[in-house]
Amino acid sequence: MSTLQIDNLSASVGKEQILNNLNFTLPKGEVHAIMGPNGSGKSTLSKVLAGHPDYQVTGGNASMDGTELLGLNPDEIARLGLFLAFQYPVEVPGVSIANFIRAAIKSRLPEGENIKAVEFYKELYLKMDGLGMDRSFTSRSMNEGFSGGEKKRCEILQMSMLNPKYCILDETDSGLDIDALRVVSEGINQMKNPDRGILVITHYQRLLDYIVPDKVHVMWEGRIVRSGDKTLALELEDKGYDWIKEEVAAA
Amino acid sequence: MKTPFGSPDFFQAFSDKRSWEPGWMADFRKDSWNRFAALPQTKIKDEKWRFSPRARFGYSNCDQLTDSPKSTTLEGKSSEQVIFESFDQAILDHPNLLSILPSLTGPKLGSDATFLLGSSFSESGFIFKAKKNYKEEEPFICKHFAPKQNHSLFQQNIVIVEPFAEVTLIEYFDSEDQSSTGVLSNLSHIQLGEGAKLNRVVVQRLNSHSTFNHLEKVELGRNAQFTNVSLQLGSAQTRVESRGDIIGDAGEFNNYSLSLGRNNQLFDQRTIQHHIAPHGKSNLLFKNALLDNSKAIFSGLIKVDPAAQHTDSFQTNRNLLLSKKAEADSLPGLEILANEVKCSHGATTSKIDEQELFYLQSRGISKSIAEKLIVLGFFEDIIGQVSNVDLVESLRDEVSQFFNT
């Protein structure tokens, strides 16, 4: 029951079928990586799980600790404990980081209950310090004018403030220089815990130098075509994705 | 305009009621009323009313003057340096101040009838005068009330800020009750002397049955600085006509406004930034967020006279539509007769960004709260123009509460 469980998931956007009978299990306490070439459906998987309205599920199931996710609104899925760190975090003009995160936390509290401001800021500042974010960021508009690295740090900050059961990190390494990559990875590693499952979606192996996965899955044409331990990532780095494509074509 | 306000008997009855007034005031009313009666028929095509369902601003449903206007209340530090009195009181106490009334012309942006009716029938409003060099950070507060029971009320405000005085004025507009219909027509005449500085905030929260006509003309002397922040939240329909005339060199006119519409609310906004003297600056930003069937019209003009060289003038209208049925019409305009100026204008209308909405929802925030946050964020650069931190927080609350009712 303590898993993010995906069975035979198929999904499309518009007329294009993107996920094809995808099967995948992420147990709590583990870190898994999904790798794959561009266009293999990695980001679609994360959006479908988060409830994005542009994607139509055409078959299968996805559940979190036994609760069906498909068909729920994005905010319901998030409150159940799924967090998606975006590949391209969205700018929200005029809404400060502090107000944004407060609203997100408040949405998880029972009606009428309020956030204790002093404790909130104490925790927020502590976590910002850990991510190397200047405290003045709290009053800046969410993601507006942020550099790539700042946006990704801000995603990790939200993730750690919201304490999710399962985290999906969609291409969190893209657009990061090596220093930012180290800080962001450190932030993710601190989130590892026996009660939390973490799924890292990436195109490149380099992120996995910092976040060591328990399992690596390769995605191609909308499904998982191979799974293995962390050495699979190194193999991909070495040989590229073409041999996987050829193997799939041969089978 | 067909209204009993135009009947000689009606005017006579009003004059009898106001028989305590001095002769000069009676003459001014009579003259204004004669001009009203002589107004030509409303033109069917009138550029100043383009896109506007004009009939919604008529007085036919509220064709009696309120018999017991809830008096305008005034709050502020009393001082030898300030005059802050109700309109009626000022007729008795400060005839010199009111003697300028016949020379005032209003914004002249379409509501000539309302302007002349206001000049004829005004029974409330206030007079504010800050004397030379007077500076006060604590705001002066005025609370106006729209009448109930299908009545109309006309108000005149005269605001004079003498040279180098610096003051803040907050005006609240509410309804006497939440259920009945009324029309509140408010005329403001604002004059700033050399180097004077006025920060003004307007919060309009009329009930959803009422009509609000808000007409103002601001005149800026040399180096004077006027900054207005308006929150238009209430009413069934609001017509704003705002004129800023930069008469003295290097005057600065800033006009910021937000409107939040729902149901069938209508916000009809007409503005002019008129640069008469050189080296002036003006900046206008009107933002409208529209839910349900609400509608906003913005028509703005930057006018730069031949003598107004080295003018910097900007005008922006942004509309955020939160419903498929909401509507925004925008008519930005420029009329530049000087050759060394920096002017720009622009208008945008956009729907709520689906990606933005998904991003907030993916954090657990419900769709309705997400929309509220996006709207508050959209308005932040209007509210953020207010320099008083406590006031900024209370204005955010005003907008926020709109979503809770």
XYZ file of C-alpha atoms in Angstrom:
656
model
C 0.000 0.000 0.000
C 2.854 2.438 0.728
C 3.652 3.025 -2.904
C 3.058 5.288 -5.826
C 1.614 2.656 -8.106
C 1.022 3.031 -11.843
C -0.673 0.230 -13.773
C -1.103 0.136 -17.552
C -1.351 3.908 -17.765
C -2.147 5.348 -21.184
C -2.623 9.050 -21.861
C -2.830 11.455 -24.743
C -2.694 15.130 -25.422
C -4.910 16.238 -28.247
C -4.872 13.373 -30.737
C -1.392 12.237 -29.845
C -1.007 9.134 -27.693
C 1.974 9.688 -25.405
C 1.832 7.129 -22.603
C 1.297 3.505 -23.611
C 0.494 0.951 -20.923
C 3.058 2.306 -18.540
C 3.808 0.314 -15.385
C 5.822 1.670 -12.526
C 6.042 1.318 -8.755
C 7.758 3.699 -6.366
C 7.869 2.438 -2.769
C 8.254 4.861 0.124
C 11.785 5.274 1.350
C 13.286 4.817 -2.132
C 14.679 7.107 -4.790
C 13.991 6.119 -8.379
C 15.130 7.745 -11.584
C 13.341 7.720 -14.898
C 15.617 8.486 -17.815
C 14.885 8.674 -21.456
C 15.459 10.638 -24.632
C 13.455 13.762 -25.442
C 9.914 12.984 -26.451
C 9.763 9.627 -24.684
C 6.909 10.842 -22.451
C 8.755 11.598 -19.192
C 7.238 15.021 -18.602
C 3.819 13.814 -19.684
C 3.941 11.159 -16.984
C 4.623 13.792 -14.324
C 1.840 16.073 -15.602
C -0.701 13.265 -15.780
C 0.065 12.215 -12.215
C -0.279 15.841 -11.050
C -3.687 16.121 -12.737
C -2.923 18.560 -15.536
C -6.195 19.261 -17.394
C -4.600 19.232 -20.873
C -3.910 15.480 -20.744
C -6.537 12.808 -21.214
C -6.081 9.497 -19.493
C -7.172 6.797 -21.937
C -6.562 3.771 -19.739
C -5.042 2.346 -16.600
C -4.710 3.424 -12.992
C -2.451 5.495 -10.816
C -2.717 5.410 -7.047
C -0.872 6.786 -4.073
C -0.933 4.702 -0.895
C -4.025 3.019 -2.271
C -5.894 6.198 -3.203
C -6.754 6.579 -6.901
C -5.304 9.797 -8.330
C -6.726 9.843 -11.848
C -9.739 12.090 -12.152
C -8.884 14.213 -9.136
C -8.218 17.943 -9.421
C -4.570 19.028 -9.254
C -5.066 20.670 -5.858
C -6.653 17.521 -4.418
C -3.749 15.390 -5.628
C -1.283 17.840 -4.092
C -3.088 17.838 -0.755
C -2.996 14.025 -0.745
C 0.786 14.371 -0.701
C 2.162 14.436 -4.246
C 4.597 17.201 -5.113
C 5.742 17.974 -8.641
C 8.840 20.127 -9.064
C 8.359 21.744 -12.472
C 10.826 21.622 -15.312
C 9.764 25.172 -16.152
C 8.448 26.833 -12.995
C 5.736 29.372 -13.774
C 5.931 33.078 -12.990
C 3.154 34.373 -10.755
C 3.346 38.183 -10.934
C 2.644 40.077 -7.737
C 2.445 36.980 -5.516
C 5.427 36.819 -3.171
C 7.181 33.543 -2.365
C 6.130 33.869 1.271
C 2.457 34.443 0.443
C 2.469 31.667 -2.126
C 3.890 29.085 0.284
C 1.607 30.288 3.087
C -1.419 29.803 0.856
C -0.187 26.304 -0.032
C 0.307 25.367 3.614
C -3.010 26.934 4.622
C -4.785 24.815 2.010
C -3.707 21.759 4.016
C -5.013 23.053 7.337
C -8.532 22.426 8.598
C -11.014 25.239 7.883
C -10.552 28.192 10.210
C -7.085 27.185 11.351
C -4.306 29.641 10.666
C -0.580 29.480 10.193
C 1.554 30.648 13.080
C 3.517 33.399 11.368
C 6.589 33.347 13.608
C 7.127 29.595 13.253
C 6.408 29.781 9.543
C 9.084 32.372 8.910
C 11.554 30.595 11.173
C 11.193 27.405 9.150
C 11.166 29.259 5.835
C 14.369 31.171 6.611
C 16.113 28.040 7.864
C 15.310 26.214 4.644
C 16.249 29.182 2.475
C 19.597 29.396 4.258
C 20.153 25.700 3.506
C 19.463 26.299 -0.186
C 21.677 29.368 -0.290
C 18.724 31.667 -1.025
C 18.881 35.246 0.199
C 16.139 35.965 2.744
C 15.038 39.010 0.769
C 13.640 36.538 -1.780
C 10.567 35.984 0.383
C 9.058 39.259 -0.768
C 9.860 38.773 -4.443
C 7.174 37.709 -6.889
C 7.181 33.968 -7.467
C 9.728 33.097 -10.187
C 9.448 36.543 -11.781
C 12.835 37.510 -13.179
C 14.514 34.557 -11.447
C 17.509 32.858 -13.018
C 17.231 29.160 -13.888
C 19.048 28.210 -10.698
C 16.872 30.478 -8.541
C 13.716 28.947 -9.971
C 14.864 25.403 -9.210
C 15.938 26.320 -5.682
C 12.540 27.838 -5.180
C 10.908 24.566 -6.281
C 12.977 22.631 -3.744
C 12.116 25.217 -1.091
C 8.397 24.697 -1.717
C 8.848 20.941 -1.696
C 10.571 20.949 1.656
C 8.032 23.356 3.192
C 5.087 21.236 2.057
C 6.400 17.934 3.359
C 4.993 15.684 0.609
C 4.740 11.873 0.678
C 5.934 11.505 -2.897
C 8.065 13.919 -4.895
C 8.449 14.015 -8.638
C 11.311 16.142 -9.877
C 10.892 16.854 -13.569
C 14.243 17.667 -15.223
C 15.290 19.589 -12.154
C 18.876 19.560 -13.420
C 18.101 21.377 -16.664
C 19.443 24.898 -16.822
C 21.669 24.503 -13.763
C 25.366 25.182 -13.571
C 27.445 22.796 -11.527
C 27.286 24.809 -8.293
C 23.529 25.191 -8.444
C 23.217 21.509 -9.289
C 25.155 20.613 -6.149
C 23.018 22.844 -3.902
C 19.744 21.663 -5.409
C 20.804 18.005 -5.166
C 21.778 18.507 -1.555
C 18.323 19.938 -0.911
C 16.723 16.889 -2.514
C 18.949 14.469 -0.606
C 17.848 16.080 2.644
C 14.286 15.189 1.707
C 15.102 11.460 1.644
C 13.343 9.646 4.394
C 11.706 6.251 5.033
C 8.228 7.786 4.702
C 8.809 9.467 1.368
C 9.260 8.249 -2.190
C 11.281 10.368 -4.624
C 11.150 10.114 -8.405
C 13.793 11.964 -10.369
C 13.096 12.463 -14.054
C 16.142 13.361 -16.070
C 17.682 13.252 -19.474
C 21.260 13.234 -18.231
C 23.168 11.003 -15.900
C 25.043 13.849 -14.190
C 22.252 14.573 -11.683
C 22.565 10.973 -10.507
C 26.152 11.642 -9.464
C 24.630 13.729 -6.709
C 21.371 11.934 -6.057
C 22.062 8.230 -5.977
C 18.984 6.285 -7.038
C 17.882 2.912 -5.729
C 16.529 2.083 -9.155
C 16.851 3.464 -12.671
C 14.148 3.057 -15.314
C 14.423 3.818 -18.978
C 11.426 5.258 -20.757
C 10.839 5.064 -24.489
C 7.678 5.529 -26.522
C 5.539 6.108 -23.479
C 6.488 3.144 -21.329
C 9.250 1.759 -19.151
C 11.395 -0.467 -21.355
C 14.137 -1.358 -18.937
C 14.836 -1.152 -15.213
C 18.003 -1.689 -13.272
C 20.217 -0.301 -10.526
C 22.322 2.857 -10.734
C 24.781 1.189 -13.100
C 22.126 1.368 -15.800
C 22.451 5.156 -15.751
C 26.191 4.882 -16.279
C 25.637 2.497 -19.131
C 23.279 4.981 -20.776
C 25.784 7.766 -20.292
C 28.382 5.604 -21.973
C 26.364 4.224 -24.855
C 23.601 6.771 -25.381
C 19.959 5.868 -25.867
C 20.173 4.342 -29.341
C 20.973 0.794 -28.200
C 17.819 0.808 -26.068
C 15.746 1.978 -29.037
C 17.255 -0.754 -31.184
C 16.589 -3.382 -28.541
C 12.985 -2.294 -28.241
C 12.578 -2.286 -32.017
C 14.067 -5.804 -32.213
C 11.690 -7.084 -29.518
C -31.702 63.467 -20.364
C -35.261 63.058 -19.213
C -35.470 63.559 -15.503
C -37.648 65.562 -13.133
C -34.445 67.334 -12.151
C -35.022 69.439 -15.252
C -38.459 70.642 -14.234
C -38.664 74.263 -12.983
C -40.977 73.213 -10.158
C -38.499 70.645 -8.952
C -35.697 73.189 -8.924
C -37.909 75.736 -7.154
C -38.788 73.254 -4.425
C -35.098 72.495 -3.949
C -34.241 76.207 -3.779
C -36.956 76.728 -1.153
C -35.431 73.964 0.932
C -32.034 75.647 0.655
C -33.357 79.157 1.360
C -30.829 79.535 4.186
C -28.039 79.789 1.643
C -26.495 83.140 0.734
C -27.517 84.758 -2.525
C -24.257 83.999 -4.382
C -24.763 80.288 -3.816
C -28.396 80.455 -4.950
C -27.260 82.344 -8.066
C -24.634 79.719 -8.827
C -27.188 76.931 -8.509
C -29.704 78.782 -10.654
C -27.130 79.466 -13.342
C -25.966 75.832 -13.328
C -29.523 74.587 -13.514
C -30.299 76.899 -16.438
C -27.296 75.500 -18.265
C -28.469 71.987 -17.508
C -31.957 72.743 -18.824
C -30.415 74.169 -21.994
C -28.246 71.132 -22.719
C -28.900 69.671 -26.146
C -30.510 66.259 -26.447
C -28.180 63.369 -25.857
C -26.503 62.405 -29.082
C -26.977 58.817 -30.114
C -23.380 58.558 -31.269
C -21.111 60.199 -28.788
C -17.432 59.261 -28.777
C -17.257 60.059 -25.061
C -19.751 57.272 -24.418
C -18.390 54.768 -26.899
C -18.997 51.145 -25.809
C -20.991 52.368 -22.812
C -24.555 51.203 -22.116
C -25.287 54.805 -21.294
C -28.814 54.280 -20.040
C -27.394 52.549 -16.983
C -26.038 55.898 -15.824
C -29.346 57.753 -16.036
C -31.300 59.089 -13.084
C -34.706 57.797 -14.141
C -34.850 55.095 -11.452
C -33.665 57.484 -8.783
C -35.478 60.668 -9.682
C -35.819 62.132 -6.185
C -33.126 63.751 -4.124
C -32.478 62.079 -0.843
C -34.328 63.926 1.907
C -31.955 62.934 4.677
C -28.488 62.366 3.344
C -26.296 60.532 5.767
C -23.759 63.206 6.366
C -20.263 62.895 5.058
C -17.988 62.227 8.003
C -14.565 63.743 8.260
C -11.623 62.624 10.363
C -8.236 64.218 10.663
C -5.944 66.220 12.876
C -7.398 69.656 13.361
C -4.960 72.457 12.954
C -4.817 76.134 12.230
C -3.148 75.098 9.009
C -6.054 73.078 7.666
C -9.673 73.624 6.757
C -11.627 70.362 6.587
C -15.385 70.894 6.644
C -18.560 69.584 5.140
C -19.841 71.354 2.044
C -22.858 72.830 3.832
C -20.780 74.095 6.727
C -18.296 75.674 4.339
C -21.083 77.639 2.622
C -21.507 79.483 5.910
C -17.911 79.476 7.141
C -15.820 79.860 4.008
C -17.723 81.657 1.281
C -14.412 82.822 -0.191
C -13.326 79.281 -0.801
C -16.567 78.375 -2.490
C -16.604 81.513 -4.584
C -14.438 79.654 -7.103
C -17.348 77.322 -7.890
C -18.659 79.266 -10.910
C -15.216 79.130 -12.524
C -14.871 75.344 -12.262
C -15.430 73.286 -15.368
C -15.158 69.622 -14.387
C -13.438 66.916 -16.392
C -15.524 67.486 -19.569
C -15.289 63.857 -20.581
C -18.953 63.208 -21.339
C -20.923 63.731 -18.148
C -21.805 67.399 -18.643
C -25.327 66.698 -17.426
C -24.130 65.130 -14.184
C -21.659 67.958 -13.706
C -24.358 70.608 -14.052
C -26.826 68.654 -11.938
C -24.136 68.344 -9.288
C -23.502 72.077 -9.428
C -27.251 72.728 -9.088
C -28.188 70.209 -6.424
C -25.091 69.430 -4.373
C -25.933 68.951 -0.714
C -22.885 67.220 0.657
C -19.208 66.654 0.080
C -16.360 68.504 1.723
C -13.909 71.346 1.519
C -10.290 70.656 2.293
C -7.569 73.231 2.309
C -3.991 72.754 3.459
C -2.191 76.013 3.957
C 1.237 76.872 2.608
C 4.106 74.676 3.853
C 1.803 72.517 5.998
C 2.994 68.932 6.138
C 1.144 66.061 7.754
C 1.796 62.331 7.350
C -1.346 61.229 9.143
C -4.065 60.892 6.492
C -7.245 62.961 6.428
C -10.218 60.657 6.005
C -13.585 61.334 4.448
C -16.472 58.862 4.402
C -19.210 59.409 1.828
C -22.492 57.526 1.650
C -24.652 56.726 -1.339
C -28.359 57.273 -0.642
C -30.968 54.559 -0.245
C -34.553 53.990 -1.412
C -34.140 55.033 -5.037
C -32.774 58.443 -4.216
C -29.974 60.467 -5.735
C -27.331 62.508 -3.986
C -24.981 65.071 -5.503
C -21.726 66.000 -3.826
C -19.037 68.613 -4.355
C -15.523 68.318 -3.007
C -13.036 71.138 -3.213
C -9.459 70.275 -2.348
C -6.846 72.999 -2.299
C -3.273 72.229 -1.390
C -1.309 75.455 -1.141
C 2.334 75.764 -2.175
C 4.715 73.258 -0.596
C 2.072 71.665 1.598
C 2.116 67.834 1.671
C -0.929 65.833 2.723
C -2.714 62.503 2.315
C -6.433 62.201 1.784
C -8.461 58.979 1.877
C -12.031 58.911 0.588
C -14.342 55.997 1.267
C -17.569 55.648 -0.661
C -20.162 53.306 0.869
C -23.918 52.812 0.634
C -26.275 53.735 3.439
C -27.620 50.189 3.316
C -26.809 47.032 1.385
C -30.163 46.388 -0.248
C -31.544 49.526 -1.843
C -30.753 51.399 -5.002
C -29.239 54.845 -5.065
C -27.195 57.146 -7.259
C -24.197 58.947 -5.854
C -22.644 61.611 -8.053
C -19.471 63.128 -6.720
C -17.624 66.060 -8.281
C -14.088 66.717 -7.092
C -12.117 69.836 -7.839
C -8.504 69.454 -6.810
C -5.936 72.234 -7.070
C -2.289 71.914 -6.130
C -0.074 74.973 -5.780
C 3.634 75.187 -6.479
C 5.562 72.269 -4.979
C 2.449 70.931 -3.263
C 2.066 67.207 -2.824
C -1.181 65.308 -2.467
C -1.506 61.561 -2.033
C -5.077 60.499 -2.435
C -6.695 57.105 -2.001
C -10.243 56.289 -3.076
C -12.017 53.145 -1.860
C -15.417 52.619 -3.457
C -17.609 49.905 -1.905
C -21.149 50.883 -2.902
C -23.768 48.157 -2.715
C -24.392 46.082 -5.819
C -27.578 47.999 -6.770
C -26.170 51.492 -6.847
C -24.716 53.838 -9.406
C -21.569 55.843 -8.859
C -20.569 58.844 -10.926
C -17.092 59.998 -9.986
C -15.994 63.132 -11.780
C -12.757 64.888 -10.999
C -10.479 67.537 -12.315
C -6.992 67.961 -10.924
C -4.936 71.074 -11.633
C -1.229 70.976 -10.902
C 0.971 74.008 -10.416
C 4.712 74.197 -10.878
C 6.527 71.147 -9.425
C 3.305 69.951 -7.806
C 2.856 66.203 -7.393
C -0.453 64.363 -7.296
C -0.730 60.622 -6.796
C -4.085 58.902 -6.802
C -4.802 55.245 -6.040
C -8.407 54.162 -6.587
C -10.017 50.874 -5.618
C -13.312 50.474 -7.439
C -14.900 47.448 -5.813
C -18.601 48.076 -5.448
C -21.658 49.483 -7.273
C -23.742 48.107 -10.136
C -22.170 50.661 -12.441
C -19.449 53.223 -12.005
C -18.512 55.986 -14.376
C -15.143 57.563 -13.681
C -14.109 60.743 -15.440
C -10.689 61.942 -14.436
C -8.794 64.891 -15.808
C -5.291 65.893 -14.810
C -4.184 69.286 -16.125
C -0.506 70.062 -15.706
C -0.587 73.841 -15.719
C 2.730 74.631 -14.041
C 6.202 73.580 -15.216
C 7.313 70.106 -14.136
C 4.072 69.118 -12.470
C 3.632 65.390 -11.910
C 0.295 63.600 -12.200
C 0.028 59.922 -11.248
C -3.240 58.085 -11.538
C -3.555 54.420 -10.545
C -6.798 52.512 -10.413
C -8.008 48.968 -9.950
C -11.497 47.630 -10.524
C -12.756 44.236 -9.516
C -15.995 43.317 -11.244
C -18.451 40.493 -10.830
C -22.042 39.700 -11.772
C -23.164 42.467 -14.108
C -20.927 45.181 -12.751
C -19.835 47.864 -15.169
C -16.806 50.118 -14.855
C -16.730 52.910 -17.395
C -13.494 54.876 -17.169
C -12.594 58.004 -19.110
C -9.349 59.798 -18.441
C -7.187 62.585 -19.772
C -3.634 63.551 -18.943
C -3.333 67.071 -20.287
C 0.123 68.570 -20.467
C -0.144 72.314 -20.809
C 3.249 73.307 -19.363
C 6.715 71.912 -20.201
C 8.773 69.340 -18.256
C 5.676 67.679 -16.826
C 5.326 64.008 -16.009
C 2.243 61.877 -15.950
C 1.735 58.206 -15.380
C -1.536 56.358 -15.576
C -2.170 52.674 -14.902
C -5.727 51.337 -14.821
C -6.154 47.625 -14.128
C -9.446 45.774 -14.272
C -10.040 42.179 -13.181
C -13.387 40.942 -14.382
C -15.419 37.951 -13.250
C -18.827 36.680 -14.350
C -20.593 39.054 -16.760
C -18.784 42.153 -15.609
C -17.499 44.709 -18.058
C -14.914 47.441 -18.143
C -14.394 50.254 -20.579
C -11.251 52.315 -20.564
C -10.835 55.360 -22.741
C -7.783 57.467 -22.044
C -6.087 60.344 -23.760
C -2.648 61.829 -23.390
C -2.764 65.364 -24.709
C 0.426 67.364 -25.027
C 0.063 71.027 -25.966
C 2.629 72.727 -28.261
C 4.205 74.499 -25.294
C 4.548 71.317 -23.218
C 8.034 70.354 -24.425
C 10.012 67.709 -22.528
C 6.895 65.964 -21.328
C 7.136 62.373 -20.053
C 3.756 60.736 -20.215
C 2.657 57.131 -19.943
C -0.717 55.481 -20.057
C -1.459 51.780 -19.590
C -4.670 49.814 -19.307
C -4.561 46.123 -18.401
C -7.551 43.857 -18.191
C -7.661 40.370 -16.734
C -10.686 38.317 -17.725
C -11.652 35.558 -15.311
C -14.729 34.435 -17.174
C -15.680 33.822 -20.773
C -18.535 36.292 -20.467
C -16.509 39.140 -19.001
C -15.714 41.958 -21.414
C -13.160 44.725 -21.643
C -13.029 47.528 -24.182
C -9.992 49.710 -24.373
C -9.481 52.977 -26.222
C -6.049 54.415 -25.520
C -5.233 57.671 -27.293
C -2.451 60.156 -27.921
C -2.612 63.729 -29.161
C 0.849 65.198 -29.191
C 1.495 68.702 -30.462
C 4.964 69.197 -29.006
C 8.006 67.646 -30.668
C 10.332 66.857 -27.774
C 8.339 64.473 -25.655
C 8.469 60.918 -24.375
C 5.031 59.381 -24.475
C 3.710 55.873 -24.644
C 0.407 54.165 -24.291
C -0.727 50.589 -24.331
C -3.564 48.291 -23.530
C -3.732 44.553 -22.991
C -6.561 42.188 -22.270
C -5.769 38.651 -21.252
C -7.428 35.625 -19.793
C -6.198 34.037 -16.635
C -3.123 31.989 -17.518
C -3.988 28.263 -17.369
C -0.364 27.309 -16.658
C -0.268 29.763 -13.770
C -3.493 28.338 -12.405
C -2.178 24.768 -12.696
C 1.040 25.756 -10.957
C -0.828 27.117 -7.933
C -3.215 24.177 -7.882
C -0.322 21.732 -8.031
C 0.725 23.139 -4.660
C -2.624 22.246 -3.111
C -4.280 25.643 -3.543
C -7.906 25.359 -4.667
C -8.945 26.941 -7.941
C -10.931 29.714 -6.272
C -8.113 30.653 -3.890
C -5.635 30.431 -6.782
C -7.744 32.910 -8.775
C -7.886 35.211 -5.787
C -4.092 35.105 -5.393
C -3.581 35.758 -9.094
C -5.952 38.748 -8.970
C -4.281 40.126 -5.839
C -0.953 39.698 -7.603
C -2.327 41.446 -10.683
C -3.317 44.431 -8.518
C -0.110 44.528 -6.519
C 1.516 47.222 -8.656
C -1.514 49.475 -8.072
C -1.768 48.983 -4.322
C 2.017 49.086 -4.044
C 1.924 52.739 -5.138
C 0.631 53.722 -1.714
C 3.574 54.634 0.477
C 1.944 54.082 3.893
C 2.662 50.438 4.838
C -0.381 50.012 7.111
C -2.630 51.469 4.467
C -1.214 49.104 1.836
C -2.079 46.154 4.075
C -5.637 47.408 4.613
C -6.121 47.950 0.869
C -4.989 44.366 0.201
C -7.576 43.271 2.744
C -10.256 45.282 0.935
C -9.589 43.370 -2.278
C -9.236 40.067 -0.446
C -12.560 40.500 1.343
C -14.292 41.007 -1.963
C -13.660 37.313 -2.636
C -15.032 36.245 0.730
C -18.483 37.762 0.307
